[in-house]
PDB file of C-alpha atoms in Angstrom:
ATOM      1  CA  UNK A   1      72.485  77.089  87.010  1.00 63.00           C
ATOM      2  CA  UNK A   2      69.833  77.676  89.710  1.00 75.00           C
ATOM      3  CA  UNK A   3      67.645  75.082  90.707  1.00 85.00           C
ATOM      4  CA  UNK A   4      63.700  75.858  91.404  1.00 85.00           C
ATOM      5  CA  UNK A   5      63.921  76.181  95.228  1.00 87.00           C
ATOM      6  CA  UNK A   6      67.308  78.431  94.981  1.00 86.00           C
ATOM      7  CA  UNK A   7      65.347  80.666  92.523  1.00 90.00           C
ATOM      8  CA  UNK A   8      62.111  80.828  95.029  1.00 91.00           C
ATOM      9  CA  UNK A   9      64.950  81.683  97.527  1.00 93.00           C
ATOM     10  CA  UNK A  10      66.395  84.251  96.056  1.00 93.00           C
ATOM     11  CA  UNK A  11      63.308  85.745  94.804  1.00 93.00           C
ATOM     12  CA  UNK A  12      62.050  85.669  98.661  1.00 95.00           C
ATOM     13  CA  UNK A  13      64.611  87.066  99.944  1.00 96.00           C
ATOM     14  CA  UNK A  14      64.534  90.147  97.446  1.00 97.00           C
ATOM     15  CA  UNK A  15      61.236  91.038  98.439  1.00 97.00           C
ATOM     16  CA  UNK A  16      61.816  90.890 102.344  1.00 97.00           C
ATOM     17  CA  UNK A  17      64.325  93.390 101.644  1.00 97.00           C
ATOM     18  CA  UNK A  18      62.088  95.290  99.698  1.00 98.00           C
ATOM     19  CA  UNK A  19      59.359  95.175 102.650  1.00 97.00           C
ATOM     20  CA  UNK A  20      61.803  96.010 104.739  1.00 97.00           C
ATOM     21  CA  UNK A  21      63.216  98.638 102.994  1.00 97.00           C
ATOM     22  CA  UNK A  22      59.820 100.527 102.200  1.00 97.00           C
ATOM     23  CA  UNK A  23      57.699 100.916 104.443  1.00 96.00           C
ATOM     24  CA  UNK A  24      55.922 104.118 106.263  1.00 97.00           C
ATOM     25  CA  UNK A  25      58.501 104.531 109.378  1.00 97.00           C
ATOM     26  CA  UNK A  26      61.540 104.725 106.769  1.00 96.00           C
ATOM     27  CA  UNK A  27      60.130 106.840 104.166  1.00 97.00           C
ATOM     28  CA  UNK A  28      58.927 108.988 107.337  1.00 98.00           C
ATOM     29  CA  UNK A  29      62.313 108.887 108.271  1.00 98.00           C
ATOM     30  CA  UNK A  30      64.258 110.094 105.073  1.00 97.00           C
ATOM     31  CA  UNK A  31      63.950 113.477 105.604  1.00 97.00           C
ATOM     32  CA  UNK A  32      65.522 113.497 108.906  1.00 97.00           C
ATOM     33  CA  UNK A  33      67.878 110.978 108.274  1.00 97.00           C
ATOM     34  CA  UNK A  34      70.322 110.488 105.703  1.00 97.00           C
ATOM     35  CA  UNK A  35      72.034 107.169 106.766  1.00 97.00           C
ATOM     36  CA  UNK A  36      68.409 105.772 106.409  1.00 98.00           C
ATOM     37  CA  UNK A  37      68.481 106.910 102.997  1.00 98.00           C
ATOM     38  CA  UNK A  38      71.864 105.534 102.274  1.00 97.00           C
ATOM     39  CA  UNK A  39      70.756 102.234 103.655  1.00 97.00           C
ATOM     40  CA  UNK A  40      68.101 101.856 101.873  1.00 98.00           C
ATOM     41  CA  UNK A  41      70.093 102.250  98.406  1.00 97.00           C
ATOM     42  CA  UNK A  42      72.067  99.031  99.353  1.00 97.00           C
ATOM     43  CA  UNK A  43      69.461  97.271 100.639  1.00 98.00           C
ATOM     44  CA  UNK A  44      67.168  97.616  97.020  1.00 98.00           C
ATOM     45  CA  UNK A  45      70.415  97.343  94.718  1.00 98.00           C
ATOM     46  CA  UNK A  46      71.140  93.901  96.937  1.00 97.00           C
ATOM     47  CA  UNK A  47      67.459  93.150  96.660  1.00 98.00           C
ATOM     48  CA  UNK A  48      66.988  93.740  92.683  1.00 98.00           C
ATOM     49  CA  UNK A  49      70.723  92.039  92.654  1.00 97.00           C
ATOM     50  CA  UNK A  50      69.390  88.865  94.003  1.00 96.00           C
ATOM     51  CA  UNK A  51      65.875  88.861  92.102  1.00 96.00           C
ATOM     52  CA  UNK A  52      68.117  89.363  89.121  1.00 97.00           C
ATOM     53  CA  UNK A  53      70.114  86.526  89.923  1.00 94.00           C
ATOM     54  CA  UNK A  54      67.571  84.085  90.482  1.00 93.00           C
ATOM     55  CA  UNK A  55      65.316  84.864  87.616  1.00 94.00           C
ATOM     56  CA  UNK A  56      67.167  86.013  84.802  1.00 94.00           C
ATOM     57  CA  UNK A  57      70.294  85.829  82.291  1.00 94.00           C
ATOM     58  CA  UNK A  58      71.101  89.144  80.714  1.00 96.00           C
ATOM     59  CA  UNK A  59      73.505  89.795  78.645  1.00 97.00           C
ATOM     60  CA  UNK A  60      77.061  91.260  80.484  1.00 97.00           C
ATOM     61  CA  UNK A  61      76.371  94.538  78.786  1.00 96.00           C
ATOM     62  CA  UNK A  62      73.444  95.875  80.670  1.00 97.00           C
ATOM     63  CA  UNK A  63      75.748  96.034  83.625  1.00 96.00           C
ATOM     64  CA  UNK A  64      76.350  98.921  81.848  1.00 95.00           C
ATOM     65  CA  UNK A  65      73.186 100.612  82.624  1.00 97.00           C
ATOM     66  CA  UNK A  66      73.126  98.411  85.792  1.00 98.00           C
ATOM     67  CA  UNK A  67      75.617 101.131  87.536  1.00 97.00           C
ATOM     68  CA  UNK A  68      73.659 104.166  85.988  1.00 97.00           C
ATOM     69  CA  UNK A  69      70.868 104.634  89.041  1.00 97.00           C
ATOM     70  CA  UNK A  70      73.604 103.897  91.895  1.00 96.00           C
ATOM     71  CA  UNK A  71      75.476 106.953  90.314  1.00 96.00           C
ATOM     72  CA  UNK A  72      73.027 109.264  89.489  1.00 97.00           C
ATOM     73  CA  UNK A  73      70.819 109.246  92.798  1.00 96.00           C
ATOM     74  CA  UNK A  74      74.560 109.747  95.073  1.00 95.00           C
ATOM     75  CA  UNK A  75      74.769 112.916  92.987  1.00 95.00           C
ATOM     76  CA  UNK A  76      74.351 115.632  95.426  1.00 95.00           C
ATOM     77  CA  UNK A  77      71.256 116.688  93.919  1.00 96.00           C
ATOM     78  CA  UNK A  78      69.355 113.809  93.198  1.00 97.00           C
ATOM     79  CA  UNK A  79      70.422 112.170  96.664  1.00 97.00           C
ATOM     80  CA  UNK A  80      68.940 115.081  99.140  1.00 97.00           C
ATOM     81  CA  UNK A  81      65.918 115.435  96.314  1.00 97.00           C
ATOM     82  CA  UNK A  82      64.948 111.595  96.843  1.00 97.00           C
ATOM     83  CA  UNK A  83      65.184 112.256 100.746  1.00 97.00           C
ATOM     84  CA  UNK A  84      63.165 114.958 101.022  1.00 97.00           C
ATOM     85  CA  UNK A  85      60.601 114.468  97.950  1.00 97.00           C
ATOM     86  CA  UNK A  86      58.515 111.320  97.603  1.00 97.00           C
ATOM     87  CA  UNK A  87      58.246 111.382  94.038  1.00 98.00           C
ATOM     88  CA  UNK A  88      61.530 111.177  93.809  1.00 98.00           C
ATOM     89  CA  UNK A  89      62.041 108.695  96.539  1.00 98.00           C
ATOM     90  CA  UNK A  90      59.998 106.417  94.498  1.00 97.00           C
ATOM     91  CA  UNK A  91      61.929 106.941  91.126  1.00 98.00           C
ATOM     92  CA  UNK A  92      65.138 106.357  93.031  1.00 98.00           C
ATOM     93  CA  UNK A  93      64.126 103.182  94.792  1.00 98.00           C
ATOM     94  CA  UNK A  94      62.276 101.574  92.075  1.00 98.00           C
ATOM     95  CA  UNK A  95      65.682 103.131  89.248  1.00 98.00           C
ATOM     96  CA  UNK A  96      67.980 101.433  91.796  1.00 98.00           C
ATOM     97  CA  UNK A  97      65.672  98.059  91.740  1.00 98.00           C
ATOM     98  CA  UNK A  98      66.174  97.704  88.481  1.00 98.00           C
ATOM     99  CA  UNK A  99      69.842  98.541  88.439  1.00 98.00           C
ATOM    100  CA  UNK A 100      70.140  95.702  90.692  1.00 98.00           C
ATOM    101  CA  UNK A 101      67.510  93.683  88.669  1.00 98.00           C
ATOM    102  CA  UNK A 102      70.176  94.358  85.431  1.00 98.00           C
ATOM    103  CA  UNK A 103      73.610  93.819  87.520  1.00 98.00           C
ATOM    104  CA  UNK A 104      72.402  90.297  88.872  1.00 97.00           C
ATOM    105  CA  UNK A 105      70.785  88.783  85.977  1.00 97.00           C
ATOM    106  CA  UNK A 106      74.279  89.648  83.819  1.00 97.00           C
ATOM    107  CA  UNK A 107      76.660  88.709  86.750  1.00 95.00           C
ATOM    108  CA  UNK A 108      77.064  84.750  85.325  1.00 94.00           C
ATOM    109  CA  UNK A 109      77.564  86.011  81.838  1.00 96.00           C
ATOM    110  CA  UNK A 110      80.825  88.400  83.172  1.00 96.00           C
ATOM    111  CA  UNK A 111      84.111  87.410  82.610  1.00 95.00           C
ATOM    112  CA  UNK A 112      86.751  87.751  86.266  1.00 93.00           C
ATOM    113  CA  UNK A 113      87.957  90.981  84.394  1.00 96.00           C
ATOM    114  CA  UNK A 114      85.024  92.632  84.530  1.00 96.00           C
ATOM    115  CA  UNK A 115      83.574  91.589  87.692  1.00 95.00           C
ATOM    116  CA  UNK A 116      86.913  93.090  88.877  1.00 94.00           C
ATOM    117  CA  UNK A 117      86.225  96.008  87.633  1.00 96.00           C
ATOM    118  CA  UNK A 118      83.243  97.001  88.319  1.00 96.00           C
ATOM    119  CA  UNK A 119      83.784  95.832  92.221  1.00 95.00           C
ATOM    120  CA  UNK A 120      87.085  98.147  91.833  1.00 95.00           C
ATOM    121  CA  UNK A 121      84.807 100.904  90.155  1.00 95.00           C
ATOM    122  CA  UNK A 122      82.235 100.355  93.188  1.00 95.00           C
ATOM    123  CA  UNK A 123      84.903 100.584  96.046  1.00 96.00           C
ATOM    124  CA  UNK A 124      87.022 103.646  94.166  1.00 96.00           C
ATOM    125  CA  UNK A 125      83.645 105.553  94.303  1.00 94.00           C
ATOM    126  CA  UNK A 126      82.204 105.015  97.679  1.00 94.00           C
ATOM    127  CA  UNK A 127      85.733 105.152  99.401  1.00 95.00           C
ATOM    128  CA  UNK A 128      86.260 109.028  97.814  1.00 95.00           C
ATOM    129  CA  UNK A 129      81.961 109.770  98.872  1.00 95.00           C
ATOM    130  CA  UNK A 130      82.945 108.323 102.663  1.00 95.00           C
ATOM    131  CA  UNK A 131      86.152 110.014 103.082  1.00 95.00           C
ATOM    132  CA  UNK A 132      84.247 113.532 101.470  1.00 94.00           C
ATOM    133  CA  UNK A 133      81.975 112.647 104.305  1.00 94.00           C
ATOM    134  CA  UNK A 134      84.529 112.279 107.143  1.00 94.00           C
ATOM    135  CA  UNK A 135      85.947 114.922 106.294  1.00 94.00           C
ATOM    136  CA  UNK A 136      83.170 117.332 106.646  1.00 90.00           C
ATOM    137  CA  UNK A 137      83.292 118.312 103.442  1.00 91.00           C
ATOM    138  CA  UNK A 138      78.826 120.144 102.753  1.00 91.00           C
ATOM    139  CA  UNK A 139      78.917 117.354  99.623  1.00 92.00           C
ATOM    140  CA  UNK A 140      75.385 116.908 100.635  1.00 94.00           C
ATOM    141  CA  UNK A 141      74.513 119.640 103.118  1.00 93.00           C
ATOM    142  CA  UNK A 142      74.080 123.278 102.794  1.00 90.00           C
ATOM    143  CA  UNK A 143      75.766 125.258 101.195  1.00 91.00           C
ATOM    144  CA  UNK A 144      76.455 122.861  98.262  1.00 92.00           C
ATOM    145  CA  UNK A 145      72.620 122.135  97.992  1.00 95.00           C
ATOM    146  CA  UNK A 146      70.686 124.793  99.678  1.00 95.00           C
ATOM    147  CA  UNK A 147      67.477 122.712 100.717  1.00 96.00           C
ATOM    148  CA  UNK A 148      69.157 119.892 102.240  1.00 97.00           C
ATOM    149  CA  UNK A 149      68.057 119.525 105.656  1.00 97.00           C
ATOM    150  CA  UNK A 150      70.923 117.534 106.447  1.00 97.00           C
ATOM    151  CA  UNK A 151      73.752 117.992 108.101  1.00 95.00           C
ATOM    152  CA  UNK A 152      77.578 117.529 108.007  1.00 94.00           C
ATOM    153  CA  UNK A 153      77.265 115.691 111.446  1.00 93.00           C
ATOM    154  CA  UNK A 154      74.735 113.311 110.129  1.00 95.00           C
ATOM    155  CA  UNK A 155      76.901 112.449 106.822  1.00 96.00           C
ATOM    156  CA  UNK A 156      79.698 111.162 108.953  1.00 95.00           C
ATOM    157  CA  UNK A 157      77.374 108.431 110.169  1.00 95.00           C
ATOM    158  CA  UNK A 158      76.727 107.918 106.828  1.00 96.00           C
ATOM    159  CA  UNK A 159      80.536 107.392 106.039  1.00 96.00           C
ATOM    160  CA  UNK A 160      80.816 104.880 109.053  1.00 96.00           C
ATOM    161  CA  UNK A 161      77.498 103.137 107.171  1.00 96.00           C
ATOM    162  CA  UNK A 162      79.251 103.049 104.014  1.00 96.00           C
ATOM    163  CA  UNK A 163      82.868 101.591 105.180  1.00 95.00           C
ATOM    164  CA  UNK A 164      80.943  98.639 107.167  1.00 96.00           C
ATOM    165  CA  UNK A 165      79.092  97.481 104.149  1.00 96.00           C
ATOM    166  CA  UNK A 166      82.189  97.932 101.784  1.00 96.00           C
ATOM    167  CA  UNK A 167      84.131  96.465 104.391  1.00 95.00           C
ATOM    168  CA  UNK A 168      81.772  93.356 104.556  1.00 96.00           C
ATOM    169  CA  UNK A 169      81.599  93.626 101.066  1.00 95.00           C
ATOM    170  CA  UNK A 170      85.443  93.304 100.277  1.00 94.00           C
ATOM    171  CA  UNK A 171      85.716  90.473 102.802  1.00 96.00           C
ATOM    172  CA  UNK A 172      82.705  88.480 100.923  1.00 95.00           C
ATOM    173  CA  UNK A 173      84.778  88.732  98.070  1.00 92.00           C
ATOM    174  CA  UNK A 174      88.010  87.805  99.618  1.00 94.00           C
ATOM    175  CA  UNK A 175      86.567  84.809 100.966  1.00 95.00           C
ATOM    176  CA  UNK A 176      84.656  83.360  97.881  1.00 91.00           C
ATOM    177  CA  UNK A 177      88.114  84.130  95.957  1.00 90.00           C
ATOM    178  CA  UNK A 178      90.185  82.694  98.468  1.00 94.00           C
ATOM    179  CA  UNK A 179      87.884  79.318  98.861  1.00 93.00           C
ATOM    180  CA  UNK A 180      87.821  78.754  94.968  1.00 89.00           C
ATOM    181  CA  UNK A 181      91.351  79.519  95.061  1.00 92.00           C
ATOM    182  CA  UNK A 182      91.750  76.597  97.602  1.00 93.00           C
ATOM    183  CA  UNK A 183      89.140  74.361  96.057  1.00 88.00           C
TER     184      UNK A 183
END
């Protein structure tokens, strides 16, 4: 359990990443940018992740619907949409809040099994999105949705984006494993 000053921490540090996250120069930037875009979905999942950690116990379940906005908004569609739309910007940032929000405050109630597979789940899904990317494959670019304004050259920085974090990611994991392991 979290004592009162990890809880204010936590809480804190959730909305510095928020106020980081959303602010004029990077919604200014979305349409011209897609790795902005792409950081800004890890950056407010992490955020909601650690409000919901600090604040609340949910039940394991709603990790269910935790996953849900993560999904949806790196559907083609929906992805380009909340880049070049504002209303839709704001759906997907505050939907993938919440899906944070959800993950973190069920995280203590998971069992190893399925905190393993969810972080399996996680890495499956962005690996096959970055190597799509690298590849050159239009998964977010014209032709595949005609009025993206971004290109395939631009999505390969987004793949790089996407194998530091689940590269950083992974090794987190390793480490905290590998220190209980020793403990």
């Amino acid at each position: 359990m979290l004592n009162s000053k990890s809880k204010v921490f936590y809480v804190m540090a959730s909305v510095a990443l928020i106020v980081l996250t959303v602010n004029p120069f990077t919604l200014e930037a979305l349409p011209k940018n897609p790795l902005v875009l792409m950081a800004s979905h890890y950056s407010l999942y992490f955020a909601g992740a650690l409000a919901g950690l600090g604040l609340f116990r949910f039940n394991k379940l709603l990790a269910i619907p935790a996953v849900i906005p993560p999904i949806v908004f790196h559907l083609p569609y929906f992805f380009v949409e909340s880049g070049v739309s504002l209303p839709w910007t704001f759906v997907d940032y505050s939907l993938t809040v919440v899906g944070g929000i959800l993950l973190g405050g069920s995280m203590r109630q998971m069992g190893k099994v399925m905190k393993g597979s969810l972080f399996v789940l996680y890495m499956i899904g962005d690996t096959t999105l970055a190597i799509l990317l690298i590849l050159g494959f239009p998964v977010y670019s014209s032709p595949t949705v005609p009025f993206s304004p971004y290109s395939t050259t631009q999505l390969v920085e987004v793949s790089y984006l996407m194998f530091g974090v689940m590269n950083a990611i992974l090794f987190g994991v390793l480490g905290y494993t590998l220190k209980k392991l020793l403990e």
